[in-house]
Short mmCIF file of C-alpha atoms and ligand atoms in Angstrom, two decimals:
data_model
loop_
_atom_site.label_atom_id
_atom_site.label_comp_id
_atom_site.label_asym_id
_atom_site.label_seq_id
_atom_site.Cartn_x
_atom_site.Cartn_y
_atom_site.Cartn_z
CA MET G 1 138.85 147.44 220.44
CA THR G 2 138.41 150.92 220.93
CA ALA G 3 135.32 152.38 222.84
CA GLU G 4 134.36 153.35 219.50
CA HIS G 5 134.32 150.40 217.82
CA ARG G 6 132.40 148.74 220.73
CA ALA G 7 130.01 151.32 220.24
CA ASP G 8 129.70 150.58 216.73
CA ALA G 9 129.14 146.85 217.29
CA VAL G 10 126.13 147.53 219.46
CA GLN G 11 124.68 149.70 216.88
CA THR G 12 125.53 147.75 213.61
CA ASP G 13 123.14 144.79 215.67
CA ARG G 14 120.78 147.62 216.27
CA GLU G 15 120.77 148.26 213.32
CA TYR G 16 120.68 145.69 211.44
CA LEU G 17 119.79 143.00 213.29
CA LEU G 18 115.67 141.43 214.01
CA GLN G 19 115.08 142.71 217.57
CA THR G 20 113.69 139.55 219.12
CA TYR G 21 116.31 139.96 222.31
CA VAL G 22 117.00 142.94 224.92
CA LYS G 23 121.10 142.39 225.11
CA PRO G 24 123.27 144.93 227.42
CA ASP G 25 125.54 147.39 226.45
CA PHE G 26 128.86 145.28 226.36
CA VAL G 27 130.10 143.36 223.66
CA LEU G 28 131.53 139.68 223.91
CA GLU G 29 134.93 138.55 222.82
CA ARG G 30 136.15 135.63 224.48
CA GLY G 31 136.22 133.13 226.95
CA ALA G 32 138.28 130.85 228.58
CA GLY G 33 137.04 128.24 231.69
CA VAL G 34 134.49 129.80 232.92
CA TYR G 35 134.73 133.05 232.40
CA LEU G 36 133.94 135.00 229.72
CA PHE G 37 135.48 138.60 228.39
CA ASP G 38 134.15 141.50 226.54
CA THR G 39 135.68 143.96 224.34
CA ALA G 40 136.61 146.66 227.06
CA GLY G 41 138.71 143.56 228.64
CA ARG G 42 135.99 143.26 231.71
CA ARG G 43 135.81 139.64 232.78
CA TYR G 44 132.31 137.70 233.71
CA LEU G 45 131.87 135.01 235.52
CA ASP G 46 129.48 132.96 233.84
CA TYR G 47 126.29 131.65 235.39
CA VAL G 48 124.35 131.35 232.22
CA SER G 49 126.44 129.29 229.72
CA GLY G 50 124.76 130.28 226.55
CA ILE G 51 121.33 128.90 228.32
CA ALA G 52 122.69 125.53 229.56
CA VAL G 53 124.85 124.97 226.13
CA ASN G 54 128.44 125.38 227.54
CA ALA G 55 128.83 122.93 230.10
CA LEU G 56 132.11 122.44 229.40
CA GLY G 57 132.89 126.43 229.51
CA TYR G 58 135.21 127.91 227.07
CA GLY G 59 138.49 127.19 224.95
CA ASP G 60 138.51 123.70 226.10
CA PRO G 61 141.44 122.32 224.53
CA GLU G 62 139.70 118.80 223.65
CA ILE G 63 136.87 120.36 222.14
CA THR G 64 138.78 123.17 219.87
CA GLN G 65 141.18 120.10 218.64
CA THR G 66 138.36 117.82 217.81
CA ILE G 67 136.84 121.17 215.92
CA ALA G 68 140.19 122.00 214.06
CA THR G 69 140.67 118.07 213.11
CA GLN G 70 137.34 117.03 212.04
CA ALA G 71 136.91 120.45 210.45
CA ALA G 72 140.21 119.76 207.94
CA GLN G 73 138.79 116.29 207.40
CA LEU G 74 134.93 116.84 206.80
CA ILE G 75 132.37 119.09 207.74
CA HIS G 76 129.49 118.17 206.01
CA VAL G 77 127.53 115.57 203.48
CA SER G 78 124.37 115.44 204.04
CA ASN G 79 122.43 112.06 205.51
CA LEU G 80 123.10 110.36 202.04
CA TYR G 81 126.04 109.51 202.82
CA HIS G 82 127.11 107.33 205.93
CA THR G 83 129.87 108.56 207.87
CA ALA G 84 131.58 107.60 210.92
CA PRO G 85 130.98 110.28 213.93
CA ALA G 86 126.99 109.88 213.47
CA GLY G 87 127.28 106.75 214.28
CA GLU G 88 129.53 106.24 216.98
CA LEU G 89 127.52 109.46 218.86
CA ALA G 90 124.21 107.47 218.23
CA ARG G 91 125.66 104.33 219.61
CA LEU G 92 126.98 106.45 222.60
CA LEU G 93 123.40 108.14 223.17
CA VAL G 94 121.82 104.47 222.89
CA THR G 95 123.56 102.47 225.23
CA SER G 96 123.36 105.08 227.72
CA SER G 97 120.14 104.04 228.88
CA PRO G 98 118.23 100.64 228.43
CA ALA G 99 115.01 102.64 227.32
CA PHE G 100 116.15 103.08 223.72
CA ALA G 101 117.24 102.17 220.56
CA ARG G 102 117.48 104.65 218.15
CA VAL G 103 118.27 108.25 217.83
CA PHE G 104 117.48 110.94 214.98
CA PHE G 105 119.83 114.13 215.03
CA GLY G 106 118.81 117.91 214.01
CA ASN G 107 120.10 120.72 214.76
CA SER G 108 118.39 122.68 217.74
CA GLY G 109 115.76 121.94 220.72
CA ALA G 110 112.71 122.71 218.63
CA GLU G 111 113.69 120.45 215.82
CA ALA G 112 114.00 117.42 218.18
CA ILE G 113 110.78 118.42 219.92
CA GLU G 114 108.87 118.75 216.06
CA ALA G 115 111.10 115.55 215.48
CA ALA G 116 109.43 113.78 218.62
CA LEU G 117 106.02 114.86 217.45
CA LYS G 118 106.01 114.07 214.27
CA PHE G 119 106.87 110.40 215.11
CA ALA G 120 104.07 110.44 217.70
CA ARG G 121 101.94 110.89 215.31
CA ARG G 122 103.20 108.57 212.85
CA TYR G 123 103.44 105.73 215.85
CA ALA G 124 99.72 106.43 216.74
CA ARG G 125 98.48 106.38 213.08
CA ALA G 126 100.38 103.01 212.72
CA HIS G 127 99.00 101.32 215.60
CA PHE G 128 95.97 103.02 216.16
CA GLY G 129 94.45 104.68 212.38
CA GLU G 130 93.22 108.19 212.39
CA GLY G 131 92.44 110.67 214.93
CA LYS G 132 94.79 109.82 217.90
CA THR G 133 96.69 112.82 217.44
CA ALA G 134 96.01 115.29 220.74
CA VAL G 135 99.62 116.15 222.44
CA VAL G 136 99.40 117.13 226.73
CA ALA G 137 101.69 119.51 227.75
CA CYS G 138 102.18 121.30 230.95
CA ASP G 139 101.49 124.91 232.56
CA GLY G 140 105.07 126.74 232.52
CA SER G 141 106.38 124.85 229.83
CA PHE G 142 108.89 125.63 226.86
CA HIS G 143 109.19 123.77 224.16
CA GLY G 144 110.67 125.45 221.38
CA ARG G 145 109.38 128.16 218.79
CA THR G 146 108.63 126.04 215.76
CA MET G 147 104.73 125.90 215.16
CA GLY G 148 104.39 122.60 216.65
CA ALA G 149 106.94 123.01 219.48
CA VAL G 150 105.39 126.63 220.18
CA ALA G 151 101.99 124.96 220.08
CA ILE G 152 102.88 122.74 223.12
CA THR G 153 104.16 126.09 225.16
CA ALA G 154 102.68 127.39 228.07
CA ARG G 155 103.36 131.00 227.25
CA GLU G 156 100.18 132.41 225.50
CA LYS G 157 102.71 135.31 224.66
CA TYR G 158 104.88 132.90 222.75
CA ARG G 159 102.14 131.31 220.87
CA GLU G 160 98.57 133.37 220.49
CA PRO G 161 100.36 136.13 217.98
CA PHE G 162 100.77 133.05 215.65
CA MET G 163 97.72 131.32 215.42
CA PRO G 164 96.44 128.85 214.29
CA VAL G 165 99.82 126.90 215.19
CA MET G 166 99.87 123.13 215.17
CA PRO G 167 96.57 121.75 216.32
CA GLY G 168 95.78 119.14 219.29
CA ALA G 169 97.55 120.60 222.17
CA ARG G 170 96.38 120.60 225.48
CA PHE G 171 97.87 122.05 228.89
CA THR G 172 97.46 120.40 232.02
CA ARG G 173 99.28 121.05 235.42
CA TYR G 174 102.52 120.41 235.83
CA ASN G 175 102.67 117.85 238.93
CA ASP G 176 99.13 117.31 239.18
CA VAL G 177 98.10 113.67 238.59
CA ALA G 178 94.19 114.17 238.96
CA ALA G 179 94.66 117.08 236.28
CA LEU G 180 96.78 114.95 234.10
CA GLU G 181 94.54 111.60 234.51
CA ALA G 182 91.59 114.19 233.35
CA ALA G 183 93.18 115.73 230.31
CA ILE G 184 94.55 112.23 228.92
CA ASP G 185 92.01 109.94 227.04
CA ALA G 186 91.99 107.89 223.74
CA THR G 187 92.63 110.72 221.29
CA VAL G 188 96.06 111.41 222.51
CA CYS G 189 98.95 109.92 221.36
CA ALA G 190 101.42 111.86 223.35
CA VAL G 191 102.77 113.77 226.63
CA VAL G 192 105.28 115.95 226.90
CA ILE G 193 107.13 116.92 229.77
CA GLU G 194 110.40 118.37 231.38
CA PRO G 195 111.66 116.79 234.62
CA VAL G 196 112.76 119.97 235.26
CA GLN G 197 111.38 123.09 233.83
CA GLY G 198 113.85 125.34 232.66
CA GLU G 199 112.09 128.70 231.17
CA GLY G 200 109.04 127.75 233.81
CA GLY G 201 110.41 128.72 236.77
CA LEU G 202 112.77 125.70 237.22
CA ARG G 203 110.23 123.72 239.20
CA VAL G 204 111.32 120.09 239.53
CA ALA G 205 109.00 117.03 238.82
CA ASP G 206 107.65 114.94 241.45
CA PRO G 207 108.76 111.57 240.82
CA ALA G 208 105.09 110.68 241.38
CA PHE G 209 103.97 112.85 238.90
CA LEU G 210 106.41 111.30 236.29
CA GLN G 211 105.15 107.68 237.08
CA ALA G 212 101.54 108.60 237.07
CA ALA G 213 102.23 109.88 233.62
CA ARG G 214 103.92 106.63 232.62
CA THR G 215 100.99 104.65 233.79
CA LEU G 216 98.13 106.76 232.20
CA CYS G 217 100.28 107.05 228.90
CA ASP G 218 100.37 102.75 228.97
CA ARG G 219 96.73 103.00 229.44
CA HIS G 220 95.63 105.30 227.04
CA GLY G 221 98.13 104.01 224.55
CA ALA G 222 100.22 107.33 224.13
CA LEU G 223 103.92 107.99 224.20
CA LEU G 224 105.56 110.00 226.90
CA ILE G 225 108.26 112.39 226.14
CA PHE G 226 110.70 113.96 228.03
CA ASP G 227 112.23 117.31 227.34
CA GLU G 228 115.73 117.22 228.49
CA ILE G 229 117.17 119.77 226.37
CA GLN G 230 117.69 121.96 229.06
CA CYS G 231 117.93 119.61 232.12
CA GLY G 232 119.57 116.67 230.57
CA MET G 233 123.40 115.46 230.43
CA GLY G 234 124.75 115.57 233.33
CA ARG G 235 123.08 119.01 234.36
CA THR G 236 121.14 117.75 237.53
CA GLY G 237 124.14 115.72 238.89
CA THR G 238 122.87 112.62 236.71
CA LEU G 239 123.40 112.02 232.85
CA TRP G 240 119.40 112.01 232.74
CA ALA G 241 117.30 114.08 234.77
CA HIS G 242 114.75 111.60 234.92
CA GLU G 243 116.62 108.97 235.70
CA ALA G 244 116.10 109.94 239.52
CA SER G 245 112.39 108.74 238.88
CA GLY G 246 113.12 105.60 237.83
CA VAL G 247 110.32 106.16 235.08
CA ARG G 248 111.19 105.31 231.34
CA PRO G 249 109.75 107.73 228.64
CA ASP G 250 109.34 106.68 225.16
CA MET G 251 111.10 109.57 223.71
CA LEU G 252 114.15 111.63 224.79
CA ALA G 253 114.79 115.02 223.48
CA VAL G 254 118.07 116.32 224.13
CA ALA G 255 119.74 119.56 222.38
CA LYS G 256 121.76 122.17 224.43
CA PRO G 257 124.91 120.81 225.60
CA LEU G 258 125.57 117.96 223.60
CA ALA G 259 127.92 119.69 221.27
CA ASN G 260 128.88 121.97 223.93
CA GLY G 261 128.36 125.27 221.39
CA LEU G 262 127.25 123.62 218.05
CA PRO G 263 123.83 123.11 217.00
CA ILE G 264 122.66 119.88 217.29
CA GLY G 265 119.16 118.25 218.80
CA ALA G 266 118.69 114.52 219.23
CA VAL G 267 115.16 112.42 219.72
CA LEU G 268 116.06 108.76 221.43
CA LEU G 269 113.45 106.47 221.30
CA THR G 270 112.44 103.04 221.32
CA GLN G 271 112.06 100.27 218.93
CA ALA G 272 108.60 100.12 219.00
CA ILE G 273 108.70 103.58 217.84
CA ALA G 274 111.24 103.17 215.42
CA ASP G 275 109.37 100.28 213.86
CA THR G 276 107.22 102.79 212.84
CA ILE G 277 109.18 104.93 210.75
CA GLN G 278 109.82 104.48 207.38
CA ILE G 279 112.48 106.09 204.97
CA GLY G 280 111.64 109.27 203.70
CA ASP G 281 109.41 109.79 206.62
CA HIS G 282 111.41 112.57 208.08
CA GLY G 283 114.81 114.08 207.33
CA THR G 284 117.43 116.88 207.79
CA THR G 285 120.00 118.36 205.30
CA PHE G 286 122.53 119.61 208.45
CA GLY G 287 121.18 117.38 210.86
CA GLY G 288 124.29 114.94 212.69
CA ASN G 289 126.92 116.33 210.02
CA PRO G 290 130.37 114.86 211.19
CA LEU G 291 131.70 118.30 212.34
CA VAL G 292 129.36 118.65 214.88
CA THR G 293 128.57 114.89 215.86
CA ALA G 294 132.46 114.59 216.26
CA VAL G 295 132.10 117.21 219.00
CA ALA G 296 129.32 115.85 220.53
CA GLY G 297 131.03 112.37 220.98
CA VAL G 298 133.40 114.25 223.01
CA VAL G 299 131.50 116.06 225.04
CA PHE G 300 129.27 112.73 225.63
CA ARG G 301 132.22 110.90 226.76
CA ARG G 302 133.10 113.18 229.08
CA ILE G 303 130.23 114.03 231.00
CA SER G 304 128.66 110.77 231.49
CA ASN G 305 132.26 109.76 232.61
CA PRO G 306 131.02 108.82 236.60
CA THR G 307 133.34 111.03 237.91
CA PHE G 308 132.51 113.94 235.95
CA LEU G 309 128.78 113.20 237.50
CA ALA G 310 130.40 112.71 240.60
CA HIS G 311 131.85 116.45 240.05
CA VAL G 312 128.52 118.05 239.54
CA GLN G 313 127.00 116.52 242.43
CA THR G 314 129.81 117.74 244.69
CA VAL G 315 129.84 121.18 243.65
CA ALA G 316 125.88 121.22 242.91
CA ASN G 317 125.68 120.33 246.77
CA TYR G 318 127.95 123.21 247.74
CA LEU G 319 126.32 125.94 245.57
CA ASP G 320 122.89 124.32 246.93
CA GLU G 321 124.31 125.34 250.51
CA ALA G 322 125.45 128.75 249.91
CA LEU G 323 122.19 129.45 248.11
CA GLN G 324 120.59 128.72 251.22
CA ASP G 325 122.89 130.58 252.94
CA LEU G 326 122.13 133.62 250.94
CA ALA G 327 118.46 133.14 250.83
CA ALA G 328 118.44 132.69 254.86
CA GLU G 329 120.80 136.30 255.17
CA LEU G 330 118.35 137.72 252.41
CA SER G 331 114.70 136.28 253.07
CA GLY G 332 112.75 139.57 252.40
CA THR G 333 114.41 139.65 248.67
CA VAL G 334 114.89 135.90 247.97
CA LEU G 335 111.28 134.14 248.23
CA GLU G 336 112.13 130.47 247.45
CA LEU G 337 115.05 128.42 245.93
CA ARG G 338 114.17 126.47 243.27
CA GLY G 339 115.28 123.33 240.37
CA ARG G 340 118.05 120.88 241.50
CA GLY G 341 122.09 120.18 240.40
CA LEU G 342 123.77 123.10 238.65
CA MET G 343 120.36 124.23 237.44
CA ARG G 344 118.94 126.61 239.98
CA GLY G 345 116.41 129.41 240.54
CA LEU G 346 115.97 132.02 243.06
CA ARG G 347 112.08 133.62 243.17
CA LEU G 348 112.67 136.87 244.07
CA ALA G 349 110.20 139.46 245.78
CA GLY G 350 111.26 141.74 243.13
CA SER G 351 112.31 141.78 239.70
CA ALA G 352 114.54 139.33 237.93
CA ALA G 353 115.65 141.33 235.15
CA VAL G 354 116.59 143.98 237.72
CA ALA G 355 118.37 141.48 239.55
CA ARG G 356 119.88 140.42 236.36
CA GLU G 357 121.42 143.64 235.20
CA ALA G 358 122.59 144.33 238.89
CA ALA G 359 124.46 141.33 238.62
CA GLN G 360 125.94 142.17 235.56
CA ARG G 361 127.42 145.46 236.94
CA HIS G 362 129.34 143.21 239.44
CA GLY G 363 130.35 141.26 237.20
CA LEU G 364 128.28 138.15 237.17
CA LEU G 365 125.83 136.78 234.49
CA VAL G 366 122.56 135.08 235.21
CA ALA G 367 119.67 134.65 232.91
CA THR G 368 116.13 134.81 234.19
CA ALA G 369 112.90 132.74 233.73
CA GLY G 370 109.70 134.90 233.86
CA ASP G 371 109.40 137.93 235.68
CA ASP G 372 110.57 137.31 239.41
CA VAL G 373 112.90 134.19 238.80
CA VAL G 374 116.37 134.34 238.61
CA ARG G 375 118.04 131.24 236.82
CA LEU G 376 121.65 129.86 237.62
CA LEU G 377 122.75 127.70 234.75
CA PRO G 378 126.95 127.44 235.21
CA PRO G 379 129.06 125.53 232.82
CA LEU G 380 129.39 122.17 234.62
CA ILE G 381 132.97 122.31 235.37
CA ILE G 382 132.55 125.06 237.96
CA GLU G 383 134.78 124.44 240.97
CA PRO G 384 133.75 125.62 244.85
CA VAL G 385 135.94 128.77 244.27
CA HIS G 386 133.54 129.63 241.72
CA VAL G 387 130.23 129.33 243.49
CA ASP G 388 131.90 131.64 246.21
CA GLU G 389 132.77 133.98 243.88
CA ALA G 390 129.45 133.82 242.64
CA LEU G 391 127.39 133.94 245.84
CA ALA G 392 129.71 137.12 246.67
CA LEU G 393 128.51 138.74 243.25
CA LEU G 394 124.96 137.77 243.82
CA ARG G 395 125.17 139.18 247.09
CA GLN G 396 126.32 142.29 246.39
CA ALA G 397 123.87 142.49 243.35
CA LEU G 398 120.83 141.60 245.66
CA LYS G 399 121.31 143.81 248.31
C1 PLP V 401 116.05 125.42 224.51
C2 PLP V 401 114.72 124.96 225.24
C3 PLP V 401 114.18 124.18 223.68
C4 PLP V 401 114.09 125.05 222.25
O1 PLP V 401 115.95 124.92 222.03
P1 PLP V 401 116.01 125.76 220.59
O2 PLP V 401 117.49 124.86 220.56
O3 PLP V 401 116.09 126.94 221.23
O4 PLP V 401 115.26 125.31 219.65
C5 PLP V 401 112.61 123.14 224.15
N1 PLP V 401 113.02 122.58 225.14
C6 PLP V 401 113.78 123.48 226.18
C7 PLP V 401 113.30 122.49 227.59
C8 PLP V 401 114.28 124.19 226.24
O5 PLP V 401 115.43 124.54 227.23
#
């Protein structure tokens, strides 16, 4: 692609696409492993992964082959019919944890949250009648952009311009057991928590907070929903981020990495909840189609393999040590390290967006979380050598 074509692609995007994102001036064209290449042939080490989506990186032969084979065989028939890949993926997901008995497939994280909210309302109505409709979420939360998901998303900027959103949402303080206790009463049907917050700044839930949420939900007949759309599927070194706490939620929302870039969302739920959902209560045209679920089946098998998870833990420990060295060296710039596994945040003294752009200029893609946190979400397949490379580039960018 010539420089002119490149300018055209940027110009066309800016002229015709609804402008809801700030994008840099390069145009990405191709990916290989943990690297992306723009139309000028420039290489970027990718510590964004399409926002925690491309867990297996780019150009994975098994993913590419599965897409080609399944696309030739059958892409979509709707949920009016059985297909084998959806059932097989459901079996894999449900049997991954003793907590769950069923799964519902949608097309995105927000849809997984919407489904979980509807199931919680349905369950509450079946067991307690009308009026038990409130939902408790945390400060710093992000659950999506639809009217239900955005209602339980803390940032006012995302919510206020669209009021009235779903009524009944209330916010409490993340990791504050006393505040949670005060927020829950008999009118609450669900509590929604990210075991590791993504957009909210990479804060990690204390096991005691999750345990308290479990106890309080049980006491008040509310369902506990964990949003692992970003932190789930191996990103923190275990298959599910909440595993470390020993707490079992009633529902688990999963999405971003599940099909390595094809759109999918899923809610795992208990049999007790499933028992209150009837035919026709919820639905989707595209959700769980054979193409997406065939790919997700491959992704799930790969990531849930103990050898793969051990690799994530090893490389995450290596990253952690490297980040601690960097933070010690640049102690006036990097104020705090956050997150867990391959989901890390650096709280900076200055602007995260400025740091992100400097990193980009040096050939490293990073994300941000809020105004002052740089967010690192590399593909889970990174090796120590990619940590060394990233930290060298980040060091240059932050200096
Ligand atoms: C991205 C995200 C969502 C929303 O997912 P979409 O696919 O963008 O709708 C919800 N919760 C968390 C924790 C997320 O990171």
